[in-house]
PDB file of C-alpha atoms in Angstrom:
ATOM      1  CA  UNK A  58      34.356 -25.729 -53.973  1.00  0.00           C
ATOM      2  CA  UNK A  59      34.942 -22.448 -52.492  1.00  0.00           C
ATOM      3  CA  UNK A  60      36.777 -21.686 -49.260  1.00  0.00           C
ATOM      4  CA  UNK A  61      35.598 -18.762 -46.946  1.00  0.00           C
ATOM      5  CA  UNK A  62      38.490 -17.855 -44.585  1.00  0.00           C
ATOM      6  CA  UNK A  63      37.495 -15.724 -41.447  1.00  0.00           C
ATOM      7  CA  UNK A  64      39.000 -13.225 -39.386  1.00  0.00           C
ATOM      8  CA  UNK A  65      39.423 -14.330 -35.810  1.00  0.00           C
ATOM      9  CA  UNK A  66      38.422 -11.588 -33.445  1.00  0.00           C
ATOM     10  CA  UNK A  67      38.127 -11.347 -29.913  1.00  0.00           C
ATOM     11  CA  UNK A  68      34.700 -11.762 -28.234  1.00  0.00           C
ATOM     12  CA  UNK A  69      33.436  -8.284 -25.941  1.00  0.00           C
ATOM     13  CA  UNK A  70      32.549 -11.189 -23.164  1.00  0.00           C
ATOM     14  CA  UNK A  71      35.759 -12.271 -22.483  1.00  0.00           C
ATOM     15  CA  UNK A  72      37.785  -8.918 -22.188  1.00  0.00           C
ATOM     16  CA  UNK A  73      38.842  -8.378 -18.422  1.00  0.00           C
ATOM     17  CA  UNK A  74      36.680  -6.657 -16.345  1.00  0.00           C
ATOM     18  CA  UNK A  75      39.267  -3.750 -16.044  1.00  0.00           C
ATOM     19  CA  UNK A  76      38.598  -2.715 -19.777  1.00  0.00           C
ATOM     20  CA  UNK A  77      34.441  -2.862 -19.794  1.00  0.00           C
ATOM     21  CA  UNK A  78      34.556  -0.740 -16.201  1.00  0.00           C
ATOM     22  CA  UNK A  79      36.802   2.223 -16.292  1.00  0.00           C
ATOM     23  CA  UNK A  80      39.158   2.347 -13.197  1.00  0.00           C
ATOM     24  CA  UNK A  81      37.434   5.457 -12.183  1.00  0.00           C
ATOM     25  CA  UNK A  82      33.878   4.232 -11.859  1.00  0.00           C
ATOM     26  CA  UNK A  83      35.239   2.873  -8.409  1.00  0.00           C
ATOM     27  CA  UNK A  84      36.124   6.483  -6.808  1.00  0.00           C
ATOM     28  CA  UNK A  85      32.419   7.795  -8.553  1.00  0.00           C
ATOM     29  CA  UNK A  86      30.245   5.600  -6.268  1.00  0.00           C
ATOM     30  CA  UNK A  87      27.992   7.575  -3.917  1.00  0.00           C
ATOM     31  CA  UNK A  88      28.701   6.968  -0.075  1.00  0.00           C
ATOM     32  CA  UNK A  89      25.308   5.920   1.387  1.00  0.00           C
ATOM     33  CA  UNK A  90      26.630   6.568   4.796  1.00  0.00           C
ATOM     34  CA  UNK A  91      27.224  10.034   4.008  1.00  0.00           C
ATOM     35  CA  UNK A  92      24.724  10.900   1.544  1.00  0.00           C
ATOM     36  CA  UNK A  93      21.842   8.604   2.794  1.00  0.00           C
ATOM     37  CA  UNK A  94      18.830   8.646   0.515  1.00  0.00           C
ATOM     38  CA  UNK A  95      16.296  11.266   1.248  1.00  0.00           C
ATOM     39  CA  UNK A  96      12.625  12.196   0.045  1.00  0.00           C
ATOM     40  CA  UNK A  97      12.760  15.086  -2.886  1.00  0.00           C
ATOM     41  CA  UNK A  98      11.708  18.120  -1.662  1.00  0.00           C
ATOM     42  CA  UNK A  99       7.489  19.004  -2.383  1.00  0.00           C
ATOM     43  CA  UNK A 100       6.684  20.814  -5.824  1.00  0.00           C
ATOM     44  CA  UNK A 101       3.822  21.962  -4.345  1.00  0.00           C
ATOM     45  CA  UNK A 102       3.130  24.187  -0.652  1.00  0.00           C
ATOM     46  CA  UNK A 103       3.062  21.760   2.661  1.00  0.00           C
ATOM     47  CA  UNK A 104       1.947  22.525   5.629  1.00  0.00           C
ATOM     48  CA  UNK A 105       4.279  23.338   8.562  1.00  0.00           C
ATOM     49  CA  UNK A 106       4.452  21.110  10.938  1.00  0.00           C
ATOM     50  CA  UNK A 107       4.738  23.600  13.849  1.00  0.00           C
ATOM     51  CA  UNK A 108       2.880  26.184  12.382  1.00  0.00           C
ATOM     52  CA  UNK A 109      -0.843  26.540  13.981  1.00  0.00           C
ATOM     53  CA  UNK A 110      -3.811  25.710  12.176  1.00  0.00           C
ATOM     54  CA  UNK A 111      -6.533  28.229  11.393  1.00  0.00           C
ATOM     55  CA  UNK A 112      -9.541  28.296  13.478  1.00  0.00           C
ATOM     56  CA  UNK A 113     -12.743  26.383  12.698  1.00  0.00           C
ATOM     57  CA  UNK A 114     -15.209  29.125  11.779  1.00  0.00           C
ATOM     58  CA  UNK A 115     -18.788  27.497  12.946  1.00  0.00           C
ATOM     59  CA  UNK A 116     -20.633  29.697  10.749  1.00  0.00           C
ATOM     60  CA  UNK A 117     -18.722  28.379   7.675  1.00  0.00           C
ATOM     61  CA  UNK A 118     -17.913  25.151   8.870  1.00  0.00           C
ATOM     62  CA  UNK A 119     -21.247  23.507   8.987  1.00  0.00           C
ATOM     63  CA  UNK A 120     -22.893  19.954   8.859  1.00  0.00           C
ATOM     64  CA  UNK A 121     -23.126  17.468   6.729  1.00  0.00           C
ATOM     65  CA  UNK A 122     -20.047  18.327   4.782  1.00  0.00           C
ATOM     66  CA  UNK A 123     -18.025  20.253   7.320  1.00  0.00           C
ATOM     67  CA  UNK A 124     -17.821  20.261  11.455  1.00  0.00           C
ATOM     68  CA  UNK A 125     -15.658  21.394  13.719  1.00  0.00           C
ATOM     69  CA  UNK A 126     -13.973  19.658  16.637  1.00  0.00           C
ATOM     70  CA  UNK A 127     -14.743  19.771  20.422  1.00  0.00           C
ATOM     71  CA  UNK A 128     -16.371  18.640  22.784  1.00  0.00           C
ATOM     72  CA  UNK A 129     -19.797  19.339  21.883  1.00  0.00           C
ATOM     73  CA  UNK A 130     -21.735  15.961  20.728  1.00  0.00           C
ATOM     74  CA  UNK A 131     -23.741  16.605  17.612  1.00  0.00           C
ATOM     75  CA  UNK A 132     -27.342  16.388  17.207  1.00  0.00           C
ATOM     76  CA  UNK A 133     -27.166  16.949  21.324  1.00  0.00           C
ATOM     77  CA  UNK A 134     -26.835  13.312  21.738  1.00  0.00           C
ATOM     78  CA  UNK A 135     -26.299  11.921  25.362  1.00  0.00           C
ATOM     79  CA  UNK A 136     -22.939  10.813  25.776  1.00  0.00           C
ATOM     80  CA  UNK A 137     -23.777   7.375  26.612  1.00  0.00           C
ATOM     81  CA  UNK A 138     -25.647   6.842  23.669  1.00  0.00           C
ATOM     82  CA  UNK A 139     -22.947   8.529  20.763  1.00  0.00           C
ATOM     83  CA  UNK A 140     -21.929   5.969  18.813  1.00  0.00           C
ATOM     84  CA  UNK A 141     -18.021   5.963  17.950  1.00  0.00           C
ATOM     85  CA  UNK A 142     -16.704   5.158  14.805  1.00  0.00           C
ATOM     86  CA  UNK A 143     -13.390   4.137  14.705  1.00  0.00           C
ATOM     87  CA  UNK A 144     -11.909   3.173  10.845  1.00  0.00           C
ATOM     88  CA  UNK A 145      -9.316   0.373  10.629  1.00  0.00           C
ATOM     89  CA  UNK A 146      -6.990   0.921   7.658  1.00  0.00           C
ATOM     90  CA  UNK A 147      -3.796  -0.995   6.770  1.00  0.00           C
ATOM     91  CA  UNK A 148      -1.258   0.189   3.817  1.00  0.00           C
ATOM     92  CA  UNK A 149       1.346  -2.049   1.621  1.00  0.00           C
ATOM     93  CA  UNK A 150       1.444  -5.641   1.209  1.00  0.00           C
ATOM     94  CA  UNK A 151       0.130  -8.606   2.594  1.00  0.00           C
ATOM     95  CA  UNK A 152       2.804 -11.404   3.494  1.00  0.00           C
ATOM     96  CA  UNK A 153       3.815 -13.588   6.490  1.00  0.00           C
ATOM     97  CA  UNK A 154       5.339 -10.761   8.140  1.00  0.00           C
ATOM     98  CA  UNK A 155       1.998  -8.978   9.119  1.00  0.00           C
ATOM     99  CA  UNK A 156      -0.396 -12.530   9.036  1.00  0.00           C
ATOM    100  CA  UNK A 157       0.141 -12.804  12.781  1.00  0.00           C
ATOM    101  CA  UNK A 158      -1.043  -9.450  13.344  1.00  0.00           C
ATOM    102  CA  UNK A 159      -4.330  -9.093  10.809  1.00  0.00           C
ATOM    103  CA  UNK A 160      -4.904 -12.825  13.211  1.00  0.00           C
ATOM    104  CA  UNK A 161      -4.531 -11.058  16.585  1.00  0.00           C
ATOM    105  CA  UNK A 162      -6.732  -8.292  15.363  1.00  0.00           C
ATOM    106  CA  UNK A 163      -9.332 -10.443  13.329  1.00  0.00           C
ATOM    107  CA  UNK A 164      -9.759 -14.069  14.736  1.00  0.00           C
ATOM    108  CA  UNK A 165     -10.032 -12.928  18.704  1.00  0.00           C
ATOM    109  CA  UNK A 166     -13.674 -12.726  18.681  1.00  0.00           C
ATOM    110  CA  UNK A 167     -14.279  -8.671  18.483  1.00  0.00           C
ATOM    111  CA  UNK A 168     -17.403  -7.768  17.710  1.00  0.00           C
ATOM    112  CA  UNK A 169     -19.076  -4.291  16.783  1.00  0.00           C
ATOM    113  CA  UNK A 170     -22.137  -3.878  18.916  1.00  0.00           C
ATOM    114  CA  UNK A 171     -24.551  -5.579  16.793  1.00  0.00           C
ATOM    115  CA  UNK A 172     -22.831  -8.522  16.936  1.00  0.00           C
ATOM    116  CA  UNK A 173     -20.898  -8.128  13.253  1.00  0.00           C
ATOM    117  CA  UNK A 174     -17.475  -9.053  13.253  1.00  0.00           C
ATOM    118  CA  UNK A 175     -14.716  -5.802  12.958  1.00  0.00           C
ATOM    119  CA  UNK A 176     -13.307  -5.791   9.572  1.00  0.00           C
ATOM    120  CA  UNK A 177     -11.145  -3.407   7.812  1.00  0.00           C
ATOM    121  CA  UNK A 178      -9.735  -1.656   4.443  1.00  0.00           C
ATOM    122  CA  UNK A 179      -6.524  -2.756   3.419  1.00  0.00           C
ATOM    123  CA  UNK A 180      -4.585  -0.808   0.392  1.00  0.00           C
ATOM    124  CA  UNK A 181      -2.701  -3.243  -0.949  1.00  0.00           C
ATOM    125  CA  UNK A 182       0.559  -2.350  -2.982  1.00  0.00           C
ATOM    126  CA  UNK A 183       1.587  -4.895  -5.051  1.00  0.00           C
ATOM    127  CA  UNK A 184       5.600  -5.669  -3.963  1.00  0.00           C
ATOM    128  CA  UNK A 185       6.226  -8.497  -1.550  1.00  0.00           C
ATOM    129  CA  UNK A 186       1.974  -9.560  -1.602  1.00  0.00           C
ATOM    130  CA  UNK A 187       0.823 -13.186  -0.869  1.00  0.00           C
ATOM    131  CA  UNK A 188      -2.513 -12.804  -2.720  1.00  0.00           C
ATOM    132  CA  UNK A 189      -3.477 -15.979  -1.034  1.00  0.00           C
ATOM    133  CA  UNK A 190      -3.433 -13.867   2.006  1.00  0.00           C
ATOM    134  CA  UNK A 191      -5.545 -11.314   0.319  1.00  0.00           C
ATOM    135  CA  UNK A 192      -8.058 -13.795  -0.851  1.00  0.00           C
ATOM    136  CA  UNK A 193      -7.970 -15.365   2.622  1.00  0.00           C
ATOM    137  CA  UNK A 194      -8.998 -11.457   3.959  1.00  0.00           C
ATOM    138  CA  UNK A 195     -11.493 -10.686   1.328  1.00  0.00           C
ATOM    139  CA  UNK A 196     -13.232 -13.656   1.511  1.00  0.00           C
ATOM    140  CA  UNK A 197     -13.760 -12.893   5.584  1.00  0.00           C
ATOM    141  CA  UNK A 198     -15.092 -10.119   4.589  1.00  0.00           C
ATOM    142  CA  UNK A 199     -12.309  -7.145   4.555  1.00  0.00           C
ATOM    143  CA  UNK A 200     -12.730  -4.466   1.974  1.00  0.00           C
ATOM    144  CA  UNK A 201      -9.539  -4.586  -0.480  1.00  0.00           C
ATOM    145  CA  UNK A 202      -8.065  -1.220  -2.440  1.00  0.00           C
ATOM    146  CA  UNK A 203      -5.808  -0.251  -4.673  1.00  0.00           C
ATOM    147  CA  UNK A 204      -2.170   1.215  -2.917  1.00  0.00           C
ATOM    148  CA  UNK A 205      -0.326   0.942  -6.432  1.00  0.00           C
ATOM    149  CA  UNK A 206       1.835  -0.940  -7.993  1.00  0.00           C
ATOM    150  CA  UNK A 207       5.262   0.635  -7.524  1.00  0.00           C
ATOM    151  CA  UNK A 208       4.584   1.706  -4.041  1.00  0.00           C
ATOM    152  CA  UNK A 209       6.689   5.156  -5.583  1.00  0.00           C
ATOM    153  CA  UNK A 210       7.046   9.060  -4.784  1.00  0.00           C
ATOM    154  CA  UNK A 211       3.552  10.845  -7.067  1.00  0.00           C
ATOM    155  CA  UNK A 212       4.491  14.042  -6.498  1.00  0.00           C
ATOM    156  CA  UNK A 213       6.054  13.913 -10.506  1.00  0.00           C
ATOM    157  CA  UNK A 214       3.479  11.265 -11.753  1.00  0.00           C
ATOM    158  CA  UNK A 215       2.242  12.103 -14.937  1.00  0.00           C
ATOM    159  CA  UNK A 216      -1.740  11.490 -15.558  1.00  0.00           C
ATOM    160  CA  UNK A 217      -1.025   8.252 -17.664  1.00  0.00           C
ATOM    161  CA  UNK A 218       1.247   6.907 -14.790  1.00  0.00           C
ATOM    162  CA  UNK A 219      -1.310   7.259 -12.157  1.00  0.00           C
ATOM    163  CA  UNK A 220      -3.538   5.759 -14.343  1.00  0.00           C
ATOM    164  CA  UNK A 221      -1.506   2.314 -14.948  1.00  0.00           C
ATOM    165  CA  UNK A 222      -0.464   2.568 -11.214  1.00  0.00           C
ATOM    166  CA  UNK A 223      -4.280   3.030  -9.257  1.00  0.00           C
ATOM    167  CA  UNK A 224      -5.733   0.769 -11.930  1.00  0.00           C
ATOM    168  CA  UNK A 225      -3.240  -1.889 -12.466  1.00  0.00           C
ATOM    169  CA  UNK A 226      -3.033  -2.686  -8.996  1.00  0.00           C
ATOM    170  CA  UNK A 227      -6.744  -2.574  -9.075  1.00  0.00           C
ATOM    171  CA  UNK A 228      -6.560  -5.416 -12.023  1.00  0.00           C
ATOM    172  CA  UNK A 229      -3.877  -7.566 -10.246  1.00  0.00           C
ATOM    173  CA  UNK A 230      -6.004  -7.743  -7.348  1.00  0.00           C
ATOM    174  CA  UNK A 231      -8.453  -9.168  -9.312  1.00  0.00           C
ATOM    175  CA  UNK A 232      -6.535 -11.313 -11.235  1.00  0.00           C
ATOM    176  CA  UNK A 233      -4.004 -12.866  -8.305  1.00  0.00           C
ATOM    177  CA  UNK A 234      -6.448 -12.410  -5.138  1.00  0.00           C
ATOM    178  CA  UNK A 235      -9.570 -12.849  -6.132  1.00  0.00           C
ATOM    179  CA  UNK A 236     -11.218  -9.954  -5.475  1.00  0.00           C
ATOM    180  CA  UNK A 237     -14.544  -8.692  -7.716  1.00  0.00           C
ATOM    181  CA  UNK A 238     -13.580  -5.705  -9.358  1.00  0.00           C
ATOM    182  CA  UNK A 239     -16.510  -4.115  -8.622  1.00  0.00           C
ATOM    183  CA  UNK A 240     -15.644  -4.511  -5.010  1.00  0.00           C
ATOM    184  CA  UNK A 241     -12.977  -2.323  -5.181  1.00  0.00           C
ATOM    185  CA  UNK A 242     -13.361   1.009  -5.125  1.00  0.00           C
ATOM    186  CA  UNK A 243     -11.251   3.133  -3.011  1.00  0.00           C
ATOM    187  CA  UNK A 244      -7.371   3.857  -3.505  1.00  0.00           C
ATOM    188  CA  UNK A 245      -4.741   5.201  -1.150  1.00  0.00           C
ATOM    189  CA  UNK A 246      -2.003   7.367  -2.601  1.00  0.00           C
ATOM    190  CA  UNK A 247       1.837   5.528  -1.240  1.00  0.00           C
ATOM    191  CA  UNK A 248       3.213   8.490   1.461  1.00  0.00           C
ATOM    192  CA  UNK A 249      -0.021  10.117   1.164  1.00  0.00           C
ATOM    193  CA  UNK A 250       1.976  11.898  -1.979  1.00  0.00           C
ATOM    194  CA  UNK A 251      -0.169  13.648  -5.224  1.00  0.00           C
ATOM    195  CA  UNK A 252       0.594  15.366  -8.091  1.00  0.00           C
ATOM    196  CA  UNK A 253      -2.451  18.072  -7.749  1.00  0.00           C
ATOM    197  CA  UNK A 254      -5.366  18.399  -5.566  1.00  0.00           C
ATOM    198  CA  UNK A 255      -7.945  17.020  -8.674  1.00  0.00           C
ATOM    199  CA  UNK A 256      -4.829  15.312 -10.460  1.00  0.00           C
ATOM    200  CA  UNK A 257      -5.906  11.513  -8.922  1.00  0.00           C
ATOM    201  CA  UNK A 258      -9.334  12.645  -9.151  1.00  0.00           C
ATOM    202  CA  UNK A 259      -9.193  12.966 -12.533  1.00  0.00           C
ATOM    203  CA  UNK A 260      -7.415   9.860 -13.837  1.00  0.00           C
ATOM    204  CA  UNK A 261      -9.354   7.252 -11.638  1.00  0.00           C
ATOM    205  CA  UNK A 262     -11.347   5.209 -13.072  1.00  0.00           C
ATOM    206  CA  UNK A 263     -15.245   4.974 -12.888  1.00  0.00           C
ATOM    207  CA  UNK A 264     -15.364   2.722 -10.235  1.00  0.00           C
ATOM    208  CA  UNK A 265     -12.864   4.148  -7.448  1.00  0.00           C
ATOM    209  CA  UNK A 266     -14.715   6.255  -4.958  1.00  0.00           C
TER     210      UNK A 266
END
């Protein structure tokens, strides 16, 4: 019968923690405090803030696709009788910490003036999401929308990772809250944040707006 003898060696996992993490890894650590985490700067040109905006031309500017601000009520409309539009939009997720709120807002009894209940859009990211919740809010009748998956910076994002990003989140909606897919079809970039004016427009799919 033959023997085998072995070698006893030591295992990786029980070496002390000194010899797997050099000494100096310690005095290499990044000081939050002092360094606090910032937003990369823009690839592309961004407005000023304090820098004043060009004025509306009204013989460029003209309706339906374009109008400038003022005072003046279009279509000469009486003031009393202009309707107003105001658009609710929420971004992020949808968890215990803003149920109270969407309840205040939503379950008080406001109407629009035909009688409709208000509703609103929310872009949901997918992080920290009760898609109970967003059932609960579809299902009243609140328009859902993709806000990503990652909830990340764009301003790098590659084609392909925009793609997996506005429609994944579109198919996890779906799947966890649902929500017809055909029912949602509008998407909000997280920090407002694009790669190229018709970079998004390019890699949504079919169905976004």
């Amino acid at each position: 019968i033959p023997f085998f003898f072995f070698r006893s060696r030591s295992r990786p996992t029980l070496k002390p923690s000194q010899s797997i993490v050099a000494k100096a890894a310690a005095s290499e650590a990044i000081d939050i405090y002092k360094f606090p985490p910032s937003r990369p700067e823009s690839v592309y040109p961004t407005p000023q803030p304090d820098k004043t905006a060009a004025k509306c031309r009204k013989d460029v500017c003209l309706l339906p696709d374009c109008y400038c601000g003022g005072k003046d009520v279009p279509g000469d409309l009486p003031v009393e009788e202009t309707p107003q539009i105001v658009l609710l939009t929420f971004d992020d997720s949808v968890n215990d910490l803003n149920k109270g709120l969407y309840a205040d807002l939503f379950e008080k009894g406001r109407t629009n003036p035909n009688g409709c209940p208000i509703s609103a859009t929310f872009y949901v990211s997918h992080e920290w999401t009760d898609y109970s919740q967003v059932q609960n809010l579809y299902a009243n009748g609140h328009e859902m929308a993709s806000h990503t998956i990652s909830h990340s910076f764009g301003e790098q994002f590659s084609q392909k990772k925009w793609t997996r990003e506005i429609a994944g989140q579109r198919e996890i909606l779906a799947a966890y809250g649902g929500v017809r897919l055909d029912d949602i079809r509008g998407m909000r970039a997280p920090f407002l944040a694009v790669s190229e004016s018709d970079q998004v427009s390019n890699v949504r799919p079919p169905a976004f707006k």
